[in-house]
Short mmCIF file of C-alpha atoms in Angstrom, two decimals:
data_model
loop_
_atom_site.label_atom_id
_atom_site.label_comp_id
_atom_site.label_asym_id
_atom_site.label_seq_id
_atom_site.Cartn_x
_atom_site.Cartn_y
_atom_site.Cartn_z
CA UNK A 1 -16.09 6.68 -54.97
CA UNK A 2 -14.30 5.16 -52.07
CA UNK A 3 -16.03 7.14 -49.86
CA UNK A 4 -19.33 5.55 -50.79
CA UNK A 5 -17.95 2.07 -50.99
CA UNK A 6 -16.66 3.26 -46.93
CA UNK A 7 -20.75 3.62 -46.41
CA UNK A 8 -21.90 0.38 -48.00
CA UNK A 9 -19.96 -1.89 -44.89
CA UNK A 10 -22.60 -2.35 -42.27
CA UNK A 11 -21.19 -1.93 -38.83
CA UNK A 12 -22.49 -5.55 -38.38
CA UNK A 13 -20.85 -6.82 -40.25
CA UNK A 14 -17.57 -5.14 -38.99
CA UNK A 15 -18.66 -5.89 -35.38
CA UNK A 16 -18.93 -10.00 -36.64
CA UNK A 17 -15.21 -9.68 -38.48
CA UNK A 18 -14.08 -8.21 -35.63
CA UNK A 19 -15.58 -10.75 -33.14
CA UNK A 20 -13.91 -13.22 -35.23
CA UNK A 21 -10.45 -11.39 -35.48
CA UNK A 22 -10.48 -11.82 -31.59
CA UNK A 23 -11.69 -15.22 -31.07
CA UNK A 24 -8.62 -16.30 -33.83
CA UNK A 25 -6.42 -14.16 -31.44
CA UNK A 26 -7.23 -16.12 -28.90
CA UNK A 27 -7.03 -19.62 -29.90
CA UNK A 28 -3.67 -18.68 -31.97
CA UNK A 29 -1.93 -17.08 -28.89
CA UNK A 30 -3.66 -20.11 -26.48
CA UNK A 31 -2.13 -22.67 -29.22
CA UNK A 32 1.14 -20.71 -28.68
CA UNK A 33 0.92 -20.04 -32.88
CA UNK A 34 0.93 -16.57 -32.38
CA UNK A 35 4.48 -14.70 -31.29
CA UNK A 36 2.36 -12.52 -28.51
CA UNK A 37 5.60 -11.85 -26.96
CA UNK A 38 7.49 -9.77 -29.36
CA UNK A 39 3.88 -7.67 -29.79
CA UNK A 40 3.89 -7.09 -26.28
CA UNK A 41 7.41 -6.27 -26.48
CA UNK A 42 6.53 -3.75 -28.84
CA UNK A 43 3.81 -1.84 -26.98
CA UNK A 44 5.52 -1.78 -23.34
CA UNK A 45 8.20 -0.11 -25.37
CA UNK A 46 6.28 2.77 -26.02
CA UNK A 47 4.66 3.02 -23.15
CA UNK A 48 7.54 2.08 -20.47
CA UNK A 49 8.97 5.67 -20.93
CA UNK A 50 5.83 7.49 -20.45
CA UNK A 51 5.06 5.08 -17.01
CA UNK A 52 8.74 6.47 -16.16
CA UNK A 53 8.23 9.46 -16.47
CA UNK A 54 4.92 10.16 -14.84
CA UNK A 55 6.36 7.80 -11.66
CA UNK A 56 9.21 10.17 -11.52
CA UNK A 57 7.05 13.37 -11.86
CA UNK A 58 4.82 11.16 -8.77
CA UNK A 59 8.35 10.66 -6.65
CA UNK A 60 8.78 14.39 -7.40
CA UNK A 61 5.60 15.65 -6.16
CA UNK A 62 5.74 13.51 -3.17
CA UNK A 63 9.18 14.62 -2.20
CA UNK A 64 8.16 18.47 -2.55
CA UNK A 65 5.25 17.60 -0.47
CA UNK A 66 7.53 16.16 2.49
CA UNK A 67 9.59 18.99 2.20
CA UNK A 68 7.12 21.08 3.33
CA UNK A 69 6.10 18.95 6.38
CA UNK A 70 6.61 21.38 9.19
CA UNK A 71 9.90 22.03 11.20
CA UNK A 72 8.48 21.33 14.53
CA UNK A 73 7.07 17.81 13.69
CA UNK A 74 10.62 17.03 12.76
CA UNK A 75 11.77 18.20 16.01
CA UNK A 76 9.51 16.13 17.82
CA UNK A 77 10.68 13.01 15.61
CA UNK A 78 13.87 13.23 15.54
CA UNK A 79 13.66 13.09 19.79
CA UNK A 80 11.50 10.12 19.70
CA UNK A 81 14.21 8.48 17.00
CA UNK A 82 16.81 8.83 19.17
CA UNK A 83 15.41 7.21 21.87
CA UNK A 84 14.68 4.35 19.35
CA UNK A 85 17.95 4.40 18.66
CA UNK A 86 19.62 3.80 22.08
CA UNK A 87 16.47 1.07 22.42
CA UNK A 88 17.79 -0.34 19.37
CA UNK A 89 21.75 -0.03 19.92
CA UNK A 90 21.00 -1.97 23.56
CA UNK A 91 19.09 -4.16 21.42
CA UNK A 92 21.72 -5.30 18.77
CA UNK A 93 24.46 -6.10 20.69
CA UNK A 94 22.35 -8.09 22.46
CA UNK A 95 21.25 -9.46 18.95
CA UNK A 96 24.85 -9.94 18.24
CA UNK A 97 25.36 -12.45 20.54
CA UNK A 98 23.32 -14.84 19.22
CA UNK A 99 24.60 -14.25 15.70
CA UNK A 100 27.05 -17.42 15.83
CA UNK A 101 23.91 -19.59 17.08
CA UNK A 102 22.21 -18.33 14.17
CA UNK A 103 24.80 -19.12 12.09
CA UNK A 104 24.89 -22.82 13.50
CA UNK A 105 21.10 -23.11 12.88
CA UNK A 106 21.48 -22.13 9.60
CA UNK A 107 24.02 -24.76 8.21
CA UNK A 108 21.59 -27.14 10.54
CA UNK A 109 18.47 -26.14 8.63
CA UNK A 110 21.15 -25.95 4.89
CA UNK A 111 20.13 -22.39 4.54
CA UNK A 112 23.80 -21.07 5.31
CA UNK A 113 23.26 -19.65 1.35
CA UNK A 114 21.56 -16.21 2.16
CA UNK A 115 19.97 -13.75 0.09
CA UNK A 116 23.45 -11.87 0.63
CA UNK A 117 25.00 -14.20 -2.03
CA UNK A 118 23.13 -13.75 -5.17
CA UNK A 119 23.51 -11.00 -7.47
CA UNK A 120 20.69 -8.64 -7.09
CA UNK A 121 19.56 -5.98 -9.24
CA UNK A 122 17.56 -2.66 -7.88
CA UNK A 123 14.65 -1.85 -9.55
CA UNK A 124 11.76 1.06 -9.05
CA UNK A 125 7.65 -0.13 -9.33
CA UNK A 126 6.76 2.25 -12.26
CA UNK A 127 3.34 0.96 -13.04
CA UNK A 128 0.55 -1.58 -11.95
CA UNK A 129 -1.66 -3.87 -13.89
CA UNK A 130 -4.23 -1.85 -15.17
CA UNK A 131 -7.51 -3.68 -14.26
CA UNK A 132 -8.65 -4.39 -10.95
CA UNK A 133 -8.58 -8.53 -11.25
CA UNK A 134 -4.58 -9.27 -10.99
CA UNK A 135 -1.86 -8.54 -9.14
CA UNK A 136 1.26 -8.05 -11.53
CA UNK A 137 3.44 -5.01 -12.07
CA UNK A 138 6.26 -3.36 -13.73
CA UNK A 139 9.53 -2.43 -13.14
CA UNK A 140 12.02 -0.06 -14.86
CA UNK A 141 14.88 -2.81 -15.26
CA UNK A 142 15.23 -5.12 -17.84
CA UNK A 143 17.41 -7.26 -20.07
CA UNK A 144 20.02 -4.44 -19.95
CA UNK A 145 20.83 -5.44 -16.32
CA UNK A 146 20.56 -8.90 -16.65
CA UNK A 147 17.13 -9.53 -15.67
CA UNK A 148 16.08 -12.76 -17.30
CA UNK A 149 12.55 -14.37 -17.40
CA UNK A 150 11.68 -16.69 -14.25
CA UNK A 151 14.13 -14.55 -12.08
CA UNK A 152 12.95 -13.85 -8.42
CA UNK A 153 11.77 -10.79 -7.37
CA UNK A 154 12.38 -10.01 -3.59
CA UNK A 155 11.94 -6.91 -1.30
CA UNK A 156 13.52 -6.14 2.16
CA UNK A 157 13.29 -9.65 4.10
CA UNK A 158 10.81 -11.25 1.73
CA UNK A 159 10.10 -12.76 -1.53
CA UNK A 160 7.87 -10.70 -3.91
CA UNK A 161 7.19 -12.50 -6.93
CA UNK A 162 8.96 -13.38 -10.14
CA UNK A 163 9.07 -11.88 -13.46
CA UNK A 164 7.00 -13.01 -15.96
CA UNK A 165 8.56 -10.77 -19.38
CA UNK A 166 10.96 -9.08 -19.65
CA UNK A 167 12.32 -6.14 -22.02
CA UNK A 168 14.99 -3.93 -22.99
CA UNK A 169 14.92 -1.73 -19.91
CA UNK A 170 11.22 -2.66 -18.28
CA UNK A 171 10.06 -6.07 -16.89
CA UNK A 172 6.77 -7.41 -15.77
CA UNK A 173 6.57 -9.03 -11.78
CA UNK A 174 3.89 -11.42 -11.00
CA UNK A 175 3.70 -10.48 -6.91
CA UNK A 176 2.77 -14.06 -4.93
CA UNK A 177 -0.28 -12.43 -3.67
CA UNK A 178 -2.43 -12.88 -7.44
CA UNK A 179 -4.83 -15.08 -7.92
CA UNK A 180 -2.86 -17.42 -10.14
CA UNK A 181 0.01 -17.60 -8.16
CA UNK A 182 1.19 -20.54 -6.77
CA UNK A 183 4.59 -21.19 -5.02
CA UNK A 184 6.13 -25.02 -3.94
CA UNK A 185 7.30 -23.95 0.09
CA UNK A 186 8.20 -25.40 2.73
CA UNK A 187 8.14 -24.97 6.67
CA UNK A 188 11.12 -23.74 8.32
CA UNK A 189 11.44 -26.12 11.17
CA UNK A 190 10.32 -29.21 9.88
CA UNK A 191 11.04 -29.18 6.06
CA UNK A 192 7.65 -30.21 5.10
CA UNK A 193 6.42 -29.06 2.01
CA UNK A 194 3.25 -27.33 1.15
CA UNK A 195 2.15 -24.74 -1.69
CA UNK A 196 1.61 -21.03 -1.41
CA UNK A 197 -1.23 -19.68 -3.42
CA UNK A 198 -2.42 -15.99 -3.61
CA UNK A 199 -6.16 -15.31 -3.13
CA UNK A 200 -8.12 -12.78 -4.39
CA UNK A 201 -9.84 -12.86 -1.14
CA UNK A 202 -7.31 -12.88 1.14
CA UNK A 203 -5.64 -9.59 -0.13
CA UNK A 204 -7.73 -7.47 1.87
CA UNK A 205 -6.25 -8.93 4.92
CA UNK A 206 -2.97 -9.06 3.70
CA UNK A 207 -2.53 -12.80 3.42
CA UNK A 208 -1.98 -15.67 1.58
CA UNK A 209 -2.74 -19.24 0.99
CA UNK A 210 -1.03 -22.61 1.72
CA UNK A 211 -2.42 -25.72 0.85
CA UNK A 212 -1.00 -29.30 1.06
CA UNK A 213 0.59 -28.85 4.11
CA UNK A 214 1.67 -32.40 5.45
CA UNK A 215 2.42 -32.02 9.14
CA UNK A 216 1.90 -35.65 10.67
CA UNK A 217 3.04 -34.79 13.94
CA UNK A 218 1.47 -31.32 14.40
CA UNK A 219 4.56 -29.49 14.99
CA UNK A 220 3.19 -26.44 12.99
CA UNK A 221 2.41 -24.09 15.07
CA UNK A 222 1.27 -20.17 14.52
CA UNK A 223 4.25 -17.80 13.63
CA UNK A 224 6.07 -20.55 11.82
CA UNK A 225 8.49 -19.26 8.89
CA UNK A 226 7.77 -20.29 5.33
CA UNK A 227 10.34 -20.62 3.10
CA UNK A 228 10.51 -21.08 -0.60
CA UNK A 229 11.21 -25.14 -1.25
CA UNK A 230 14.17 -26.92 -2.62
CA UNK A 231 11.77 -28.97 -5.03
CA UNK A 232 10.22 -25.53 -6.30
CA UNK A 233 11.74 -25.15 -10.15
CA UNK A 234 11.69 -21.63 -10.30
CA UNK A 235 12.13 -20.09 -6.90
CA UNK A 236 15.32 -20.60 -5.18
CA UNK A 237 15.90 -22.41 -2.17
CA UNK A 238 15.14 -20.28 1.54
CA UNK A 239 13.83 -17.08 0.57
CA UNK A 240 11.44 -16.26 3.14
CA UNK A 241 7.46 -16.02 2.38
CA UNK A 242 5.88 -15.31 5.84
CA UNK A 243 4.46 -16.69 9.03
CA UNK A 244 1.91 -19.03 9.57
CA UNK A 245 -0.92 -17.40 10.93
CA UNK A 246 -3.72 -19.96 11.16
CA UNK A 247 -3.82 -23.41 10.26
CA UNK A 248 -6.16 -25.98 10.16
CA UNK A 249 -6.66 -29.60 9.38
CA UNK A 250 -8.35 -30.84 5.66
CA UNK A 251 -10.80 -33.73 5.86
CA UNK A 252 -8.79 -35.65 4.92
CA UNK A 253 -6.72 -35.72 7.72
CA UNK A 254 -3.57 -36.12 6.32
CA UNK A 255 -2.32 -32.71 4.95
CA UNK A 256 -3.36 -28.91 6.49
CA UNK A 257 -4.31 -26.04 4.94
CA UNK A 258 -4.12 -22.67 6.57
CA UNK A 259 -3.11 -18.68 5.99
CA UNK A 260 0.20 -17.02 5.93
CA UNK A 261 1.11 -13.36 6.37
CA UNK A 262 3.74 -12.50 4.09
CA UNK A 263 7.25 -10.82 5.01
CA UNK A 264 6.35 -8.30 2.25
CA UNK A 265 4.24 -4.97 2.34
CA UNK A 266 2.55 -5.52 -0.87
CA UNK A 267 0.40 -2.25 -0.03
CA UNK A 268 3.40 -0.10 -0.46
CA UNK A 269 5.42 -1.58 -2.78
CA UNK A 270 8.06 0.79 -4.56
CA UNK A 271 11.38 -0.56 -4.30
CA UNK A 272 12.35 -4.45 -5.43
CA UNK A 273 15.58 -6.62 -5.52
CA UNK A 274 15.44 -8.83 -8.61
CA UNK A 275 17.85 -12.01 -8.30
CA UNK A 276 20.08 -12.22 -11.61
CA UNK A 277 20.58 -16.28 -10.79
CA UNK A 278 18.10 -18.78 -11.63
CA UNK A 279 16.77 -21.34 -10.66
CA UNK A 280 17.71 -23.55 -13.70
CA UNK A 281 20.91 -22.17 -14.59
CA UNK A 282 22.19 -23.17 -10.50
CA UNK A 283 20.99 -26.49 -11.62
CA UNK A 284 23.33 -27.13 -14.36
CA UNK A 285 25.93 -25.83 -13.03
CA UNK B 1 -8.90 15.78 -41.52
CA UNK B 2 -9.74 12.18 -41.32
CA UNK B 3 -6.54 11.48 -40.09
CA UNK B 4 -6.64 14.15 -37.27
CA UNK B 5 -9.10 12.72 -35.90
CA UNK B 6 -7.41 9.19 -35.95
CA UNK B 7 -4.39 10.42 -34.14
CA UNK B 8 -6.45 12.23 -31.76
CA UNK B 9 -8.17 9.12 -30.51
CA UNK B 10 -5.05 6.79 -30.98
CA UNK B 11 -3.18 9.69 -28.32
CA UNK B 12 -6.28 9.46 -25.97
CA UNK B 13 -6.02 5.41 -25.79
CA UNK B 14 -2.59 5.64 -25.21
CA UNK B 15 -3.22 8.39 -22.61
CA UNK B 16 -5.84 6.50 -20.96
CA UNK B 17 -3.96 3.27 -21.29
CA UNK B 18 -0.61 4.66 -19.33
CA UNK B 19 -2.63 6.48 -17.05
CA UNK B 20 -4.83 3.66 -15.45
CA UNK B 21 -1.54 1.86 -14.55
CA UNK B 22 0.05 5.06 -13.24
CA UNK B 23 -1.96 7.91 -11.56
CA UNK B 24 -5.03 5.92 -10.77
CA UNK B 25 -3.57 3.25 -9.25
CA UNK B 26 -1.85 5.85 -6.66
CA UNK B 27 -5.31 7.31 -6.09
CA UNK B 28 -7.13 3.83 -5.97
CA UNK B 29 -9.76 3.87 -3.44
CA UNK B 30 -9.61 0.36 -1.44
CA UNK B 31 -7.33 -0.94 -4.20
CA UNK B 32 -9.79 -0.25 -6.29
CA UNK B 33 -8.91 2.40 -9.55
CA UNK B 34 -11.35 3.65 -12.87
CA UNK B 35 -11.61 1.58 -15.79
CA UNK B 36 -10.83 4.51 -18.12
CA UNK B 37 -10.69 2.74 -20.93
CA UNK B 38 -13.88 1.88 -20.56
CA UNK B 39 -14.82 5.18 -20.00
CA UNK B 40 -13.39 6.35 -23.56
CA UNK B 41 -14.70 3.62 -25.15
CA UNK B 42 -18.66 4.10 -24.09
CA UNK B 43 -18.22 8.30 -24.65
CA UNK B 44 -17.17 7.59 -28.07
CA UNK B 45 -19.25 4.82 -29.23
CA UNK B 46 -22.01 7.29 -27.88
CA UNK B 47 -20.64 10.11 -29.66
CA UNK B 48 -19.81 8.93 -32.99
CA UNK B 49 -21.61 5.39 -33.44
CA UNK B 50 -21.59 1.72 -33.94
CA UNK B 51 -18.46 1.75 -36.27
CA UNK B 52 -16.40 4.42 -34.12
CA UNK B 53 -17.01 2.49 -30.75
CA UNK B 54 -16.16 -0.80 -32.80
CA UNK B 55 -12.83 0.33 -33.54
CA UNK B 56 -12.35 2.35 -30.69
CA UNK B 57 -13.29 -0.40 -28.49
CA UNK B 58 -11.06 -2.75 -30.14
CA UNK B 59 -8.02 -0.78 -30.00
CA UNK B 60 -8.54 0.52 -26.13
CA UNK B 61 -9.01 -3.77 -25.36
CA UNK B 62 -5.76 -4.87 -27.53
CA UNK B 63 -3.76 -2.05 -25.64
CA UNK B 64 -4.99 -3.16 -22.74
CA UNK B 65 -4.01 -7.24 -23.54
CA UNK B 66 -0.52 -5.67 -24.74
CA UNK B 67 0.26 -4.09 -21.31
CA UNK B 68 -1.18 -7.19 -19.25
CA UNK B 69 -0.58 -11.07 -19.79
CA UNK B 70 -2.98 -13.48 -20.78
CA UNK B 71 -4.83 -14.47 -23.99
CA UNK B 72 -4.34 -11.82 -26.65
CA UNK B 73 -7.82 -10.50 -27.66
CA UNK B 74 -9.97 -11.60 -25.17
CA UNK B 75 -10.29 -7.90 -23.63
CA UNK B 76 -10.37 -6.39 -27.35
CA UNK B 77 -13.24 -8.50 -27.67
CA UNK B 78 -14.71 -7.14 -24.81
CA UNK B 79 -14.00 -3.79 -25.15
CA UNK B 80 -15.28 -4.28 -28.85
CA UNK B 81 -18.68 -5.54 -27.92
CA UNK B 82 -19.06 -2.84 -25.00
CA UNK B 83 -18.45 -0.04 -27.65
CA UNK B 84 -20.84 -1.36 -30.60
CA UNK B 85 -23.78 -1.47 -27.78
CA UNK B 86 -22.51 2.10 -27.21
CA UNK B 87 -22.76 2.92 -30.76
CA UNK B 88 -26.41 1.48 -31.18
CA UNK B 89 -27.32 4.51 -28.46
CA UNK B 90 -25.80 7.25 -30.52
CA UNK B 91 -29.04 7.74 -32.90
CA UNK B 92 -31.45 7.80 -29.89
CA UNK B 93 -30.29 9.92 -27.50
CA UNK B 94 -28.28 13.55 -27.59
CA UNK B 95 -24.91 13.45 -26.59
CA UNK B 96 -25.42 16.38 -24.60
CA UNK B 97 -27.09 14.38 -22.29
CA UNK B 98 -24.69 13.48 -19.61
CA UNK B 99 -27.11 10.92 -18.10
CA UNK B 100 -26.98 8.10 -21.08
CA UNK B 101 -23.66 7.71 -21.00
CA UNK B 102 -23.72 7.56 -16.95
CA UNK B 103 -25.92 4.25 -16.99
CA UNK B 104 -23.94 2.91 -20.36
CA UNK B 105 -20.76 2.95 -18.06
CA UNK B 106 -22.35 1.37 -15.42
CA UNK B 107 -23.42 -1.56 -17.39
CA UNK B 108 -20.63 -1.40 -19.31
CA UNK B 109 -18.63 -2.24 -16.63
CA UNK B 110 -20.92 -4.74 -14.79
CA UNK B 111 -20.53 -6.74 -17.88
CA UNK B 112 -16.88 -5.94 -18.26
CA UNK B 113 -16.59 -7.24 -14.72
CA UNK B 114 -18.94 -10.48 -15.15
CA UNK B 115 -16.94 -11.03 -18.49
CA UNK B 116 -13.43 -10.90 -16.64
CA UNK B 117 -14.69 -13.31 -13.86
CA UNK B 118 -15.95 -15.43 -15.75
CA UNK B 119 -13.09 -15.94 -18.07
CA UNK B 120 -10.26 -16.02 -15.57
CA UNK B 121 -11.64 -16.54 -12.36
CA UNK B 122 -14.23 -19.24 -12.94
CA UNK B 123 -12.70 -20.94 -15.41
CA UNK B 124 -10.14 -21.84 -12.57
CA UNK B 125 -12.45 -22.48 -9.83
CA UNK B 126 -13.23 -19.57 -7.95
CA UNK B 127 -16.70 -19.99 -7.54
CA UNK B 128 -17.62 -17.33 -4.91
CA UNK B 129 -19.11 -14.73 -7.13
CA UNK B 130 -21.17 -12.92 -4.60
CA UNK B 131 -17.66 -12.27 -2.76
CA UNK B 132 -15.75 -10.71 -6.00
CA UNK B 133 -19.45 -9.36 -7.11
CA UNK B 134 -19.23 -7.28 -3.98
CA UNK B 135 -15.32 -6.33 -3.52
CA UNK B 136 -14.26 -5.48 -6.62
CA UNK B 137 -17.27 -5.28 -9.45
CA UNK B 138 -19.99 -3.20 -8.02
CA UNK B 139 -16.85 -0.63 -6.11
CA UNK B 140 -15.07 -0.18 -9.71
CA UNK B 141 -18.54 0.48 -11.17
CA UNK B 142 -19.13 3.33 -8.82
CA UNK B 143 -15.47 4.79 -9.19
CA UNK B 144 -15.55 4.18 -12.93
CA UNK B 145 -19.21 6.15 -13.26
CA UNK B 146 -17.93 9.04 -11.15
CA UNK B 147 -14.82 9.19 -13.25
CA UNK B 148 -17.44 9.24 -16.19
CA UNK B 149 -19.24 12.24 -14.29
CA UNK B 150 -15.98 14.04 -14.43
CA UNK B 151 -13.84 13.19 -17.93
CA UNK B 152 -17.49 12.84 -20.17
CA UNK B 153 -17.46 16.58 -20.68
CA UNK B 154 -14.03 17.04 -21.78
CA UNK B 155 -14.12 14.32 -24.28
CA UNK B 156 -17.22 15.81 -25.38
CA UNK B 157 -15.68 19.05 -25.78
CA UNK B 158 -12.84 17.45 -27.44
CA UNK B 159 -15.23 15.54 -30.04
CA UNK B 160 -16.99 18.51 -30.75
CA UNK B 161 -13.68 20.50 -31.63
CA UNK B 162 -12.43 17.89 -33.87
CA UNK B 163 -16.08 17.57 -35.30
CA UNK B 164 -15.73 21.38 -36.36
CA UNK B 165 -12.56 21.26 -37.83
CA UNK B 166 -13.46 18.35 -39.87
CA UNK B 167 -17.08 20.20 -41.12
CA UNK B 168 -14.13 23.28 -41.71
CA UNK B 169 -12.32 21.15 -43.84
CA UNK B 170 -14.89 19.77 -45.70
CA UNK B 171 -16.72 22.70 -46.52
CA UNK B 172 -13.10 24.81 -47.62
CA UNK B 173 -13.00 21.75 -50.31
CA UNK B 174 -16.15 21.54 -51.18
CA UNK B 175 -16.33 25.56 -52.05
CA UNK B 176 -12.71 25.47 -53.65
CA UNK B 177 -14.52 22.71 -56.23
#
């Protein structure tokens, strides 16, 4: 009998429920009715430990592969390190020198608070957004180690992004370089304020955006460091984006726009430094 | 035997689902990867019909909103549609052929791709379709069709397996009544 009754539903009619299951989705998650957050809580917790493990079996294969790289290539490296490495010893003490002019610079430009000072967290890239449109990914830490929503996301000298969700041992990263990023900045020198916004076209050539540059005197010139802004809500003060790479005037003629390549290798992404301190919390405190 | 079947398809998804975020992102061609979910949808809305790629589609889509952020159910609604027009080519053509399925994945995805900039790139003023039309639609369409080339026989072969098991099934009943 039931089986029958199964036959009498026209797929139209399923397809039109459907459509309308969807649409109701939508509008309930866009209204913020619907609790999407625990749902998606739910999934990425049975699929985080499948992402792990095939990123692991990746790292694996990889390292095998290396292994095998031949003994003579090694030889030949390992001479042309070492003479990087006297270039670079003669290098850093002369580097080391200017180390207490740095430092003075720094508390000129209030930016004696360094990366160095936060509490950072370690975390592995174990999986990508799946579609070809954004730029988000996630990592294998979560609430366990203290990662919170909003926290920054940073890798060697640069920032990265910041997270977006976050879960029992997985979190999701929003990199700067999506489409829908957009990041309050500010010029190193001259403390003028501008925002950083990824661009689906600029990927390709490895940059990014900046908009509503005010620069009245034109003291911004190419290779100029942008920083993350004090007036930003989310991203702490001083965290280095990237250098200015081309900059132009808007018609209006009051603020610039331009392009900025950032600090970051978003190519080759694989290890990040999450920042436990937020934004918010360094406000109240 | 019903049920099989159910968990079969649910595993693939899920398969497909971790996949795309994993292994074909490392072998992403221009930072490009497959739409596999796509893929699975259109082979088994071909293979099964209307209702099949309804569900199907619907459950590859919601995954798919799960894993990323954004509005819940707009890909599920995508994915839903792109699997009933799959369905409505199940009673014309053989699924042997390897060709219908080729050109339903290729306008599967143009639309999956117009659908996705129109949504959430338009709608915030990125008006250059020719340049995302170019970059990222028409190169995932050509990666996603030769992933089709590759993965549409083994999901035929495993349709056809659970297909047998269920006529196996149904027949042991039927002859025990």
């Amino acid at each position: 009998m039931k089986k029958k009754h199964d036959w009498n539903i026209k797929s139209k009619h399923i397809l039109v429920v459907m459509i309308l299951v969807c649409i109701s989705l939508m509008l309930l998650t866009f209204a913020g009715k619907f609790p999407a957050a625990p749902v998606r809580k739910a999934a990425s917790y049975a699929v985080v430990p499948f992402q792990n493990g095939i990123n692991k079996v990746g790292t694996a294969l990889s390292d095998m592969t290396s292994g095998f790289r031949n003994k003579k290539k090694l030889v030949e490296e390992n001479k042309k390190l070492q003479s990087k490495v006297d270039e670079l010893t003669a290098e850093n003490s002369r580097l080391t020198q200017s180390i207490s002019e740095l430092d003075r610079l720094k508390k000129l430009y209030d930016l004696d608070k360094e990366y160095s000072e936060y509490d950072k967290v370690g975390a592995e890239v174990i999986s990508k957004n799946s579609g070809n449109w954004f730029s988000t990914f996630t990592i294998n830490k979560g609430s366990d180690d203290g990662i919170q929503k909003d926290c920054n996301v940073i890798a060697g000298s640069g920032l990265v992004g910041i997270v977006t969700e976050v879960g029992k041992n997985w979190a999701t990263v929003r990199s700067i370089i999506d489409d829908t990023s957009n990041v309050g900045a500010m010029t190193m020198t001259t403390s003028d304020t501008c925002i950083v916004s990824g661009d689906m076209r600029l990927i390709d050539e490895g940059k990014l955006q900046f908009i509503h540059l005010k620069d009245q005197d034109d003291k911004i010139q190419e290779g100029e460091k942008i920083v993350t802004s004090a007036v930003s809500d989310k991203f702490l003060k001083g965290i280095l984006i990237g250098y200015v790479s081309e900059i132009e005037e808007d018609p209006n003629n009051l603020t610039k726009t331009g392009t900025l390549t950032p600090a970051v290798d978003f190519e080759h992404l694989q290890e990040v430094l999450v920042i436990k301190e937020l934004k918010q919390q360094k406000g109240d405190s | 035997m019903r049920i099989q079947r159910k968990v079969v398809t649910l595993l693939l998804i899920l398969i497909c689902a971790i996949l795309q975020g994993t292994l074909f992102k490392a072998l992403s061609i221009g930072s490009i990867s497959p739409n596999l979910l796509l893929i699975l949808t259109i082979s088994f809305g071909f293979m099964r019909g209307k209702k099949n790629g309804i569900w199907i589609g619907f459950c590859c889509g919601l995954l798919k909103d799960l894993l990323s952020d954004g509005l819940l159910g707009f890909y599920a609604l995508v994915y839903l549609c792109i699997g009933y027009a799959a369905g409505c080519c199940c009673k014309l053509f053989y699924d042997e052929e390897l060709r219908v399925p080729i050109i339903l994945t290729a306008a599967g995805d143009l639309v999956y791709g117009g659908l996705v900039y129109g949504m959430q790139y338009l709608m915030r003023g990125r008006v250059q379709f020719y340049y995302y039309f170019g970059r990222i639609i028409i190169p995932e369409m050509i990666y996603t069709v030769l992933m089709t080339v590759l993965l549409y026989r083994l999901l035929f072969n495993i349709n056809k397996r659970l297909t047998e098991l269920e006529m196996k099934e149904r027949d042991s009943i039927w002859l025990r009544k």
